[in-house]
């Protein structure tokens, strides 16, 4: 049952060194504040799972939180490279990073399989791609009915799933709106779940009959963190800070500039 | 009328789309071409982005695949698993528009690494949706700037299947969709030879020579028997593209011009 607590308490209770952790949000609702709290608490040896590592995992990788990354598209959207990710993969800084690389379709199916309690996902994928040669978690099986060769990948079942959402009600149910990505799947697939929200409301707006609502009993902790998705965005609350995504290219290119930015903007901030 | 080779490329790519298409759109050049088509000759085209937005009509080009603009102007926004399961794998998409860091003569694409996978010279972003877009859409259009570093004899890594390493692998792998049927560059238009699936030049943009195309291609490029000259951008096409880029730059506070 979801319990309201501070972000600091939530991360302390739910995330342990060595855990597999998925902070999801497809461009939208990326849980930056939660990622920054993981950096501040000095958690290491994490297996970080995310379709698009984005700036948040670039920052966590650059701070040495990760031993492994599971991902499907590792760029700075519309800008270029993730320099901290590249530095870790190409030069092992600040630590070597093991990667498990997929396609978006594979990860989307794998999260859905995790939510459904299935051991693996089966789908029409990876045909002719070299990804199957470099990732032993990509295999092929024959459909027992048609004989068609289908791709199989293990279900994603993170130790901890973390998402950001717009609203929680007083009971601790959560409403997600806009580009909903894999928010519902990661919550239902994870063993422990933290949701950060923009605000708490008495009741959800009317007309939300078919909305994405995560019942309180699927969530362990809720932390109210207004602006917790910045510099990504929260539909109905604030816009994506595109200028920061562009600026990150120069900040992250150099190790010292990166460290200074983290010192000032992550270590220098009081946790929510 | 003056125009740049990038504008010619975007206009030529846009012309390949029709009002009957349901198009899976990538960020960058594909997004510019698809929205230009929608704003000019193909107002009925249905644009789909992998963030889950169906029939989206952005007023400015998105910087990321999940910009709020895409959701706010969409008919409906579905989850990402639904997008890949029902809409892409369910073969509801007529055209997938792809680019990459490298393409070979059979339209196979690399967006993963340059050099060795385990110790890459350059680590690229990776597949994203591309691997299954390449096999799930009825046909694929590729738009890329042409140079010997991008149009290569041999890919470092095959991320997304075109017609396969020898041009024949699609059917062997049980892939029923057509694969790449068009490559548009800043110099020319290429289509696959119906016999071998090798891409050859079918139309050259105005002012470009065969020698330039040969120099900009990493394999011995062939020319079709009848090579056309690509009609230059019309005043209407250029005005629509420049308006779109200007609106985009203003909205993002950056140089939004991608094509």
Coordinates of C-alpha atoms in Angstrom, one line a residue:
Chain A
X1 CA 0.0 0.0 0.0
X2 CA 1.4 3.3 -1.0
X3 CA 2.8 5.5 1.8
X4 CA 3.5 9.2 1.5
X5 CA 7.1 10.0 2.5
X6 CA 10.0 12.3 1.7
X7 CA 12.1 11.5 -1.4
X8 CA 15.1 11.0 0.8
X9 CA 13.2 8.4 3.0
X10 CA 11.7 6.7 -0.1
X11 CA 15.1 6.1 -1.8
X12 CA 16.7 5.0 1.5
X13 CA 13.9 2.5 2.1
X14 CA 13.5 1.1 -1.4
X15 CA 16.9 1.2 -3.2
X16 CA 19.9 -0.9 -2.2
X17 CA 23.4 -1.1 -3.7
X18 CA 23.5 -3.7 -6.4
X19 CA 19.7 -3.4 -7.2
X20 CA 18.3 -3.4 -10.7
X21 CA 16.5 -0.1 -11.0
X22 CA 14.2 1.2 -13.8
X23 CA 13.5 5.0 -13.8
X24 CA 11.1 5.2 -16.7
X25 CA 9.3 8.0 -18.6
X26 CA 9.4 8.2 -22.4
X27 CA 10.9 11.7 -22.9
X28 CA 8.0 12.9 -20.7
X29 CA 7.8 12.6 -16.9
X30 CA 11.4 11.5 -16.5
X31 CA 12.0 11.1 -12.7
X32 CA 15.1 13.4 -12.5
X33 CA 14.7 14.3 -8.8
X34 CA 14.6 10.7 -7.8
X35 CA 17.7 10.0 -9.9
X36 CA 19.5 12.9 -8.2
X37 CA 18.6 11.6 -4.8
X38 CA 20.1 8.2 -5.7
X39 CA 23.3 10.0 -6.7
X40 CA 23.3 12.0 -3.4
X41 CA 22.8 8.8 -1.3
X42 CA 25.9 7.3 -3.0
X43 CA 24.2 4.1 -4.3
X44 CA 26.5 2.1 -6.5
X45 CA 26.7 -1.2 -8.5
X46 CA 23.2 -0.6 -9.8
X47 CA 21.9 -2.2 -13.0
X48 CA 20.1 0.8 -14.6
X49 CA 17.3 -0.1 -17.0
X50 CA 15.7 2.5 -19.2
X51 CA 14.6 2.5 -22.9
X52 CA 16.2 5.9 -23.5
X53 CA 18.9 6.5 -20.8
X54 CA 18.5 10.3 -21.5
X55 CA 20.3 12.9 -19.4
X56 CA 19.3 11.3 -16.1
X57 CA 21.3 8.1 -16.7
X58 CA 24.1 10.1 -18.3
X59 CA 24.4 11.9 -14.9
X60 CA 24.0 8.7 -12.8
X61 CA 26.6 6.8 -15.0
X62 CA 29.0 9.8 -14.8
X63 CA 28.7 9.7 -11.0
X64 CA 29.6 6.1 -10.8
X65 CA 26.1 4.7 -9.8
X66 CA 26.0 2.0 -12.5
X67 CA 27.7 -1.3 -13.2
X68 CA 25.4 -2.2 -16.0
X69 CA 23.0 -0.5 -18.4
X70 CA 20.0 -2.1 -20.1
X71 CA 18.8 0.2 -22.9
X72 CA 17.5 0.6 -26.4
X73 CA 18.4 4.2 -27.5
X74 CA 21.2 6.0 -25.9
X75 CA 21.3 9.5 -27.3
X76 CA 20.5 13.1 -26.2
X77 CA 17.2 13.5 -28.1
X78 CA 17.4 15.9 -31.0
X79 CA 20.9 17.0 -29.9
X80 CA 23.4 14.2 -30.2
X81 CA 25.5 11.9 -28.0
X82 CA 25.3 11.2 -24.3
X83 CA 29.0 12.0 -23.5
X84 CA 29.1 10.4 -20.0
X85 CA 27.6 7.2 -21.4
X86 CA 30.1 7.2 -24.2
X87 CA 33.0 7.9 -21.9
X88 CA 32.0 4.9 -19.8
X89 CA 31.6 2.6 -22.8
X90 CA 34.6 3.8 -24.8
X91 CA 37.1 4.6 -22.0
X92 CA 35.7 3.0 -18.8
X93 CA 35.3 6.3 -16.9
X94 CA 34.5 6.6 -14.0
X95 CA 34.1 2.8 -14.1
X96 CA 33.6 0.2 -16.8
X97 CA 30.0 -0.2 -17.8
X98 CA 28.5 -3.4 -19.0
X99 CA 25.8 -2.9 -21.5
X100 CA 22.8 -5.0 -22.6
X101 CA 21.4 -3.5 -25.7
X102 CA 17.9 -4.0 -27.2
X103 CA 15.5 -2.3 -29.6
X104 CA 12.5 -0.2 -28.3
X105 CA 10.1 -2.9 -29.4
X106 CA 12.0 -5.6 -27.4
X107 CA 12.0 -3.5 -24.2
X108 CA 8.4 -2.4 -24.5
X109 CA 7.4 -6.1 -24.9
X110 CA 9.8 -7.1 -22.0
X111 CA 8.2 -4.6 -19.7
X112 CA 4.7 -5.7 -20.7
X113 CA 5.8 -9.4 -20.0
X114 CA 7.1 -8.3 -16.6
X115 CA 3.8 -6.6 -15.8
X116 CA 1.9 -9.8 -17.0
X117 CA 4.0 -12.0 -14.7
X118 CA 5.4 -13.8 -17.8
X119 CA 9.0 -15.2 -17.8
X120 CA 9.7 -13.8 -21.3
X121 CA 8.3 -11.8 -24.1
X122 CA 7.7 -13.2 -27.6
X123 CA 7.4 -11.0 -30.6
X124 CA 8.2 -10.5 -34.2
X125 CA 11.6 -8.8 -33.9
X126 CA 15.3 -8.6 -34.4
X127 CA 15.1 -10.3 -37.8
X128 CA 18.3 -9.9 -39.7
X129 CA 19.8 -7.5 -37.0
X130 CA 23.3 -7.9 -35.6
X131 CA 21.9 -7.1 -32.1
X132 CA 21.0 -10.8 -31.7
X133 CA 24.7 -11.6 -32.2
X134 CA 26.0 -9.3 -29.4
X135 CA 23.2 -9.8 -26.8
X136 CA 22.8 -13.4 -25.5
X137 CA 19.4 -12.3 -24.0
X138 CA 18.0 -12.2 -27.6
X139 CA 17.0 -15.6 -28.7
X140 CA 14.5 -17.1 -31.2
X141 CA 11.8 -19.7 -30.8
X142 CA 9.3 -21.3 -33.1
X143 CA 5.6 -20.6 -32.8
X144 CA 4.0 -23.9 -31.8
X145 CA 1.0 -23.2 -34.0
X146 CA 2.4 -21.6 -37.2
X147 CA 6.1 -22.5 -37.1
X148 CA 7.1 -18.8 -37.5
X149 CA 10.4 -17.8 -35.9
X150 CA 9.8 -15.3 -33.2
X151 CA 12.2 -13.3 -31.0
X152 CA 12.3 -13.9 -27.3
X153 CA 13.7 -11.7 -24.6
X154 CA 13.5 -12.2 -20.8
X155 CA 10.8 -10.2 -19.0
X156 CA 12.0 -7.1 -17.3
X157 CA 11.4 -7.5 -13.5
X158 CA 13.3 -4.7 -11.8
X159 CA 14.0 -4.7 -8.1
X160 CA 12.8 -1.1 -8.0
X161 CA 10.7 0.8 -10.5
X162 CA 10.6 4.6 -10.2
X163 CA 8.2 6.9 -12.2
X164 CA 7.1 10.5 -12.0
X165 CA 3.4 11.3 -12.4
X166 CA 1.1 14.3 -12.3
X167 CA -1.3 13.6 -9.4
X168 CA -1.8 11.4 -6.4
X169 CA -5.1 11.4 -4.5
X170 CA -5.2 11.3 -0.7
X171 CA -5.5 7.5 -0.7
X172 CA -2.3 7.2 -2.8
X173 CA -3.7 6.3 -6.1
X174 CA -1.8 7.9 -9.0
X175 CA -2.9 9.5 -12.3
X176 CA -0.6 9.6 -15.3
X177 CA -1.6 11.7 -18.4
X178 CA -0.1 12.7 -21.7
X179 CA 2.6 10.5 -23.3
X180 CA 2.3 7.5 -20.9
X181 CA 5.2 5.5 -22.2
X182 CA 5.8 2.4 -20.2
X183 CA 4.8 3.9 -16.8
X184 CA 2.1 1.4 -16.0
X185 CA 4.1 -1.6 -17.2
X186 CA 7.2 -0.7 -15.1
X187 CA 5.1 -0.1 -12.0
X188 CA 3.4 -3.5 -12.4
X189 CA 6.7 -5.3 -13.3
X190 CA 8.8 -4.0 -10.4
X191 CA 9.2 -5.6 -6.9
X192 CA 9.3 -2.3 -5.1
X193 CA 7.8 0.9 -6.5
X194 CA 8.3 4.6 -5.9
X195 CA 6.2 7.3 -7.6
X196 CA 7.1 11.0 -7.4
X197 CA 4.2 13.3 -8.1
X198 CA 3.6 17.0 -8.9
X199 CA 0.8 17.3 -6.4
X200 CA -1.8 15.6 -4.2
X201 CA -5.5 16.3 -5.0
X202 CA -8.7 15.5 -3.2
X203 CA -10.0 13.6 -6.2
X204 CA -9.0 13.0 -9.8
X205 CA -10.6 15.2 -12.5
X206 CA -13.9 13.9 -13.9
X207 CA -13.8 12.1 -17.3
X208 CA -10.8 10.0 -16.4
X209 CA -12.8 6.7 -16.8
X210 CA -10.2 5.2 -19.1
X211 CA -7.2 7.1 -17.8
X212 CA -3.9 5.5 -16.7
X213 CA -4.5 5.2 -13.0
X214 CA -2.2 3.2 -10.8
X215 CA -4.0 1.9 -7.7
X216 CA -2.4 2.6 -4.3
X217 CA -1.8 -1.1 -3.6
X218 CA 0.6 -1.3 -6.6
X219 CA 2.9 1.3 -5.1
X220 CA 5.2 1.3 -2.1
X221 CA 6.0 5.0 -1.6
X222 CA 4.9 8.3 -3.0
X223 CA 6.9 11.4 -2.6
X224 CA 5.5 14.8 -3.6
X225 CA 8.1 16.5 -5.7
X226 CA 6.8 19.5 -7.7
X227 CA 9.1 19.9 -10.7
X228 CA 10.5 16.4 -10.2
X229 CA 10.7 15.7 -13.9
X230 CA 12.6 18.8 -14.9
X231 CA 14.3 19.4 -17.3
X232 CA 12.0 16.9 -19.0
X233 CA 8.3 17.9 -18.8
X234 CA 5.0 17.2 -17.0
X235 CA 2.0 17.5 -19.4
X236 CA -0.3 20.1 -17.9
X237 CA 2.3 21.5 -15.5
X238 CA 5.5 22.6 -17.3
X239 CA 7.3 22.3 -20.7
X240 CA 10.4 20.4 -21.6
X241 CA 13.5 22.6 -21.1
X242 CA 14.8 22.0 -24.6
X243 CA 17.5 24.7 -24.1
X244 CA 18.9 22.7 -21.2
X245 CA 19.0 19.5 -23.3
X246 CA 21.1 21.5 -25.8
X247 CA 23.3 23.0 -23.1
X248 CA 23.9 19.5 -21.6
X249 CA 26.1 18.7 -24.7
X250 CA 28.8 21.1 -23.6
X251 CA 28.4 20.5 -19.9
X252 CA 28.8 16.8 -20.2
X253 CA 31.5 16.7 -22.8
X254 CA 34.3 17.4 -20.3
X255 CA 34.7 15.4 -17.1
X256 CA 35.6 18.4 -14.9
X257 CA 32.8 20.6 -16.2
X258 CA 30.4 17.7 -15.6
X259 CA 31.7 17.2 -12.0
X260 CA 31.3 20.9 -11.3
X261 CA 27.7 20.8 -12.6
X262 CA 26.9 17.8 -10.4
X263 CA 28.5 19.4 -7.4
X264 CA 26.5 22.6 -7.8
X265 CA 23.1 21.2 -9.0
X266 CA 22.9 17.7 -7.3
X267 CA 25.1 17.6 -4.3
X268 CA 24.5 21.3 -3.6
X269 CA 20.7 20.9 -3.5
X270 CA 18.7 19.9 -0.4
X271 CA 16.7 16.8 -1.1
X272 CA 13.0 17.2 -1.5
Chain B
X1 CA 15.0 30.4 -57.0
X2 CA 17.9 29.7 -54.5
X3 CA 17.7 26.7 -52.2
X4 CA 20.2 24.5 -50.3
X5 CA 21.0 20.8 -51.0
X6 CA 19.4 20.0 -47.6
X7 CA 16.2 21.7 -48.7
X8 CA 16.2 19.8 -52.0
X9 CA 16.7 16.5 -50.0
X10 CA 13.8 17.3 -47.6
X11 CA 11.5 18.3 -50.5
X12 CA 12.3 15.2 -52.5
X13 CA 11.7 13.0 -49.5
X14 CA 8.3 14.7 -48.8
X15 CA 7.2 14.2 -52.4
X16 CA 7.4 10.4 -51.9
X17 CA 4.5 10.5 -49.4
X18 CA 0.8 10.6 -50.2
X19 CA -2.4 11.3 -48.4
X20 CA -3.1 7.6 -48.2
X21 CA 0.0 6.9 -46.1
X22 CA 0.2 6.0 -42.4
X23 CA 3.8 7.0 -41.7
X24 CA 6.1 6.0 -38.8
X25 CA 8.3 9.1 -38.3
X26 CA 11.8 9.4 -36.8
X27 CA 13.2 12.7 -35.5
X28 CA 15.3 15.0 -37.7
X29 CA 15.2 14.8 -41.5
X30 CA 12.3 12.3 -41.6
X31 CA 10.2 14.5 -39.3
X32 CA 10.8 17.5 -41.5
X33 CA 10.0 15.7 -44.7
X34 CA 6.8 14.1 -43.3
X35 CA 5.4 17.3 -41.9
X36 CA 6.3 19.2 -45.1
X37 CA 4.3 16.5 -47.0
X38 CA 1.4 17.1 -44.6
X39 CA 1.5 20.9 -45.0
X40 CA 1.7 20.7 -48.9
X41 CA 0.5 17.9 -51.2
X42 CA -0.5 15.2 -48.7
X43 CA -2.8 16.8 -46.1
X44 CA -4.5 13.5 -45.3
X45 CA -1.3 11.7 -44.3
X46 CA -1.4 10.1 -40.8
X47 CA 1.8 10.6 -38.9
X48 CA 2.7 8.3 -36.0
X49 CA 5.6 8.8 -33.6
X50 CA 7.0 6.0 -31.4
X51 CA 6.1 7.9 -28.3
X52 CA 2.6 6.6 -28.9
X53 CA 1.0 9.6 -30.7
X54 CA -1.4 8.6 -33.5
X55 CA -2.3 11.1 -36.3
X56 CA -0.3 13.9 -34.8
X57 CA -0.3 17.4 -36.5
X58 CA 2.6 19.3 -34.9
X59 CA 2.7 23.0 -35.7
X60 CA 6.5 23.0 -35.0
X61 CA 9.0 20.1 -35.5
X62 CA 9.6 18.3 -32.2
X63 CA 13.1 18.3 -30.8
X64 CA 12.5 14.9 -29.2
X65 CA 10.3 12.0 -30.1
X66 CA 8.1 12.7 -27.1
X67 CA 7.6 16.4 -27.2
X68 CA 4.4 17.7 -25.7
X69 CA 3.4 19.2 -29.0
X70 CA 3.0 15.7 -30.5
X71 CA 0.6 14.6 -27.8
X72 CA -1.4 17.8 -27.8
X73 CA -2.0 17.7 -31.5
X74 CA -2.6 13.9 -31.8
X75 CA -5.9 12.2 -32.4
X76 CA -5.0 9.9 -29.5
X77 CA -1.9 8.9 -27.5
X78 CA -1.4 5.2 -26.7
X79 CA 1.2 3.6 -24.5
X80 CA 4.6 2.6 -26.0
X81 CA 3.9 -1.2 -25.7
X82 CA 0.6 -0.7 -27.6
X83 CA 2.4 1.4 -30.3
X84 CA 4.9 -1.4 -30.9
X85 CA 2.5 -4.3 -30.5
X86 CA -0.7 -3.3 -32.2
X87 CA 0.3 -0.6 -34.5
X88 CA 3.8 -1.5 -35.8
X89 CA 3.9 -5.3 -35.3
X90 CA 0.2 -5.4 -36.3
X91 CA 1.3 -4.0 -39.7
X92 CA -0.9 -0.9 -39.6
X93 CA 1.9 1.4 -40.9
X94 CA 2.4 1.9 -44.7
X95 CA 5.7 3.8 -44.6
X96 CA 8.6 3.9 -42.1
X97 CA 11.0 6.7 -42.6
X98 CA 14.6 5.9 -41.4
X99 CA 18.1 7.4 -41.4
X100 CA 21.3 6.2 -39.8
X101 CA 25.0 6.7 -39.5
X102 CA 25.7 4.2 -42.3
X103 CA 23.8 2.6 -45.2
X104 CA 25.0 -0.1 -47.6
X105 CA 24.0 -0.8 -51.3
X106 CA 21.1 -3.0 -50.1
X107 CA 19.6 -0.4 -47.8
X108 CA 20.8 -2.1 -44.6
X109 CA 21.3 0.5 -41.8
X110 CA 23.8 1.0 -38.9
X111 CA 22.9 3.2 -36.0
X112 CA 24.8 1.3 -33.3
X113 CA 28.6 1.6 -33.5
X114 CA 31.4 2.5 -35.8
X115 CA 34.3 0.1 -35.4
X116 CA 34.2 -3.0 -33.1
X117 CA 31.0 -3.5 -31.0
X118 CA 33.0 -4.3 -27.8
X119 CA 35.5 -1.5 -28.2
X120 CA 33.9 0.9 -30.5
X121 CA 35.6 3.9 -32.2
X122 CA 32.3 5.7 -32.0
X123 CA 29.3 4.6 -29.9
X124 CA 26.1 5.7 -31.6
X125 CA 22.7 5.9 -29.9
X126 CA 21.5 2.5 -31.1
X127 CA 18.4 1.0 -32.5
X128 CA 15.6 2.8 -30.8
X129 CA 12.5 1.8 -32.8
X130 CA 14.5 1.3 -36.0
X131 CA 15.1 -2.5 -35.9
X132 CA 11.4 -3.4 -35.9
X133 CA 10.3 -0.4 -38.0
X134 CA 12.6 -1.8 -40.7
X135 CA 10.6 -5.0 -40.9
X136 CA 7.2 -4.0 -39.6
X137 CA 6.2 -1.2 -42.0
X138 CA 4.9 -2.1 -45.5
X139 CA 7.9 -0.2 -47.0
X140 CA 10.8 1.9 -45.9
X141 CA 12.1 5.2 -47.2
X142 CA 15.6 6.2 -46.2
X143 CA 16.8 9.8 -46.0
X144 CA 20.4 10.6 -45.4
X145 CA 23.2 13.0 -46.4
X146 CA 25.5 11.3 -48.9
X147 CA 29.2 10.8 -48.3
X148 CA 31.7 8.0 -48.5
X149 CA 31.6 7.7 -44.7
X150 CA 27.8 7.2 -44.7
X151 CA 27.2 5.3 -47.9
X152 CA 29.6 2.4 -47.2
X153 CA 30.8 -0.8 -48.8
X154 CA 30.4 -2.7 -45.5
X155 CA 28.5 -1.7 -42.4
X156 CA 30.3 -1.8 -39.0
X157 CA 27.1 -3.2 -37.6
X158 CA 23.7 -4.1 -39.1
X159 CA 21.2 -2.6 -36.8
X160 CA 18.2 -2.6 -39.1
X161 CA 17.6 -5.0 -42.0
X162 CA 17.3 -3.6 -45.5
X163 CA 17.4 -6.3 -48.2
X164 CA 20.1 -8.1 -46.3
X165 CA 23.9 -8.5 -46.6
X166 CA 23.6 -10.0 -50.2
X167 CA 20.2 -8.3 -51.0
X168 CA 18.3 -11.6 -50.7
X169 CA 17.9 -12.3 -47.0
X170 CA 14.5 -10.7 -46.3
X171 CA 12.4 -13.6 -47.7
X172 CA 14.8 -16.2 -46.2
X173 CA 14.1 -14.7 -42.8
X174 CA 10.4 -14.8 -43.3
X175 CA 10.0 -11.0 -43.5
X176 CA 6.9 -10.3 -45.6
X177 CA 7.1 -6.5 -45.9
X178 CA 8.9 -4.9 -48.9
X179 CA 11.8 -3.2 -47.1
X180 CA 13.6 -0.1 -48.4
X181 CA 12.2 1.1 -51.8
X182 CA 13.6 4.6 -51.8
X183 CA 16.8 6.4 -50.7
X184 CA 16.8 10.2 -50.8
X185 CA 20.0 12.1 -50.3
X186 CA 21.2 15.7 -50.8
X187 CA 22.6 14.7 -54.2
X188 CA 20.1 12.2 -55.8
X189 CA 17.3 9.6 -55.5
X190 CA 18.1 5.9 -55.5
X191 CA 15.8 2.9 -56.0
X192 CA 16.6 -0.8 -55.8
X193 CA 17.2 -2.8 -58.9
X194 CA 14.2 -5.2 -59.2
X195 CA 16.5 -8.2 -59.8
X196 CA 19.3 -7.7 -57.3
X197 CA 17.8 -5.2 -54.8
X198 CA 21.0 -3.1 -55.2
X199 CA 20.2 0.6 -54.9
X200 CA 21.1 2.6 -58.0
X201 CA 20.6 6.2 -58.9
X202 CA 17.3 6.9 -60.7
X203 CA 17.1 10.7 -60.4
X204 CA 19.8 13.4 -59.9
X205 CA 19.1 16.7 -58.2
X206 CA 19.6 19.9 -60.4
X207 CA 23.3 21.0 -60.6
X208 CA 24.7 17.7 -59.3
X209 CA 27.1 15.7 -61.5
X210 CA 27.5 11.9 -61.8
X211 CA 31.1 12.4 -60.7
X212 CA 30.0 14.0 -57.4
X213 CA 27.7 11.0 -56.7
X214 CA 30.4 8.5 -57.5
X215 CA 32.8 10.3 -55.2
X216 CA 30.2 10.5 -52.4
X217 CA 29.5 6.7 -52.5
X218 CA 31.7 4.1 -50.8
X219 CA 30.7 1.4 -53.2
X220 CA 30.8 1.4 -57.1
X221 CA 27.5 3.1 -57.5
X222 CA 25.4 2.2 -60.5
X223 CA 23.0 4.4 -62.5
X224 CA 19.7 3.3 -63.9
X225 CA 19.3 3.3 -67.7
X226 CA 17.0 6.2 -67.6
X227 CA 18.1 8.8 -65.0
X228 CA 15.8 11.7 -64.4
X229 CA 16.6 15.2 -63.2
X230 CA 14.8 15.8 -59.9
X231 CA 12.4 18.8 -60.3
X232 CA 13.8 21.7 -58.2
X233 CA 11.7 22.7 -55.1
X234 CA 8.7 24.8 -56.0
X235 CA 8.1 28.2 -54.4
X236 CA 5.2 26.7 -52.4
X237 CA 7.3 23.8 -51.2
X238 CA 10.2 26.1 -50.1
X239 CA 7.9 28.6 -48.4
X240 CA 6.2 25.8 -46.4
X241 CA 9.5 24.3 -45.4
X242 CA 11.1 27.6 -44.4
X243 CA 8.0 28.6 -42.4
X244 CA 8.1 25.3 -40.6
X245 CA 11.8 25.7 -39.8
X246 CA 11.3 29.3 -38.7
X247 CA 8.4 28.3 -36.4
X248 CA 10.5 25.5 -35.0
X249 CA 13.6 27.6 -34.3
X250 CA 11.4 30.2 -32.6
X251 CA 9.7 27.6 -30.4
X252 CA 12.8 25.8 -29.3
X253 CA 15.0 28.9 -29.0
X254 CA 17.6 27.2 -31.1
X255 CA 18.6 26.8 -34.7
X256 CA 15.8 24.4 -35.5
X257 CA 16.5 24.0 -39.2
X258 CA 17.0 20.3 -40.0
X259 CA 16.2 20.3 -43.7

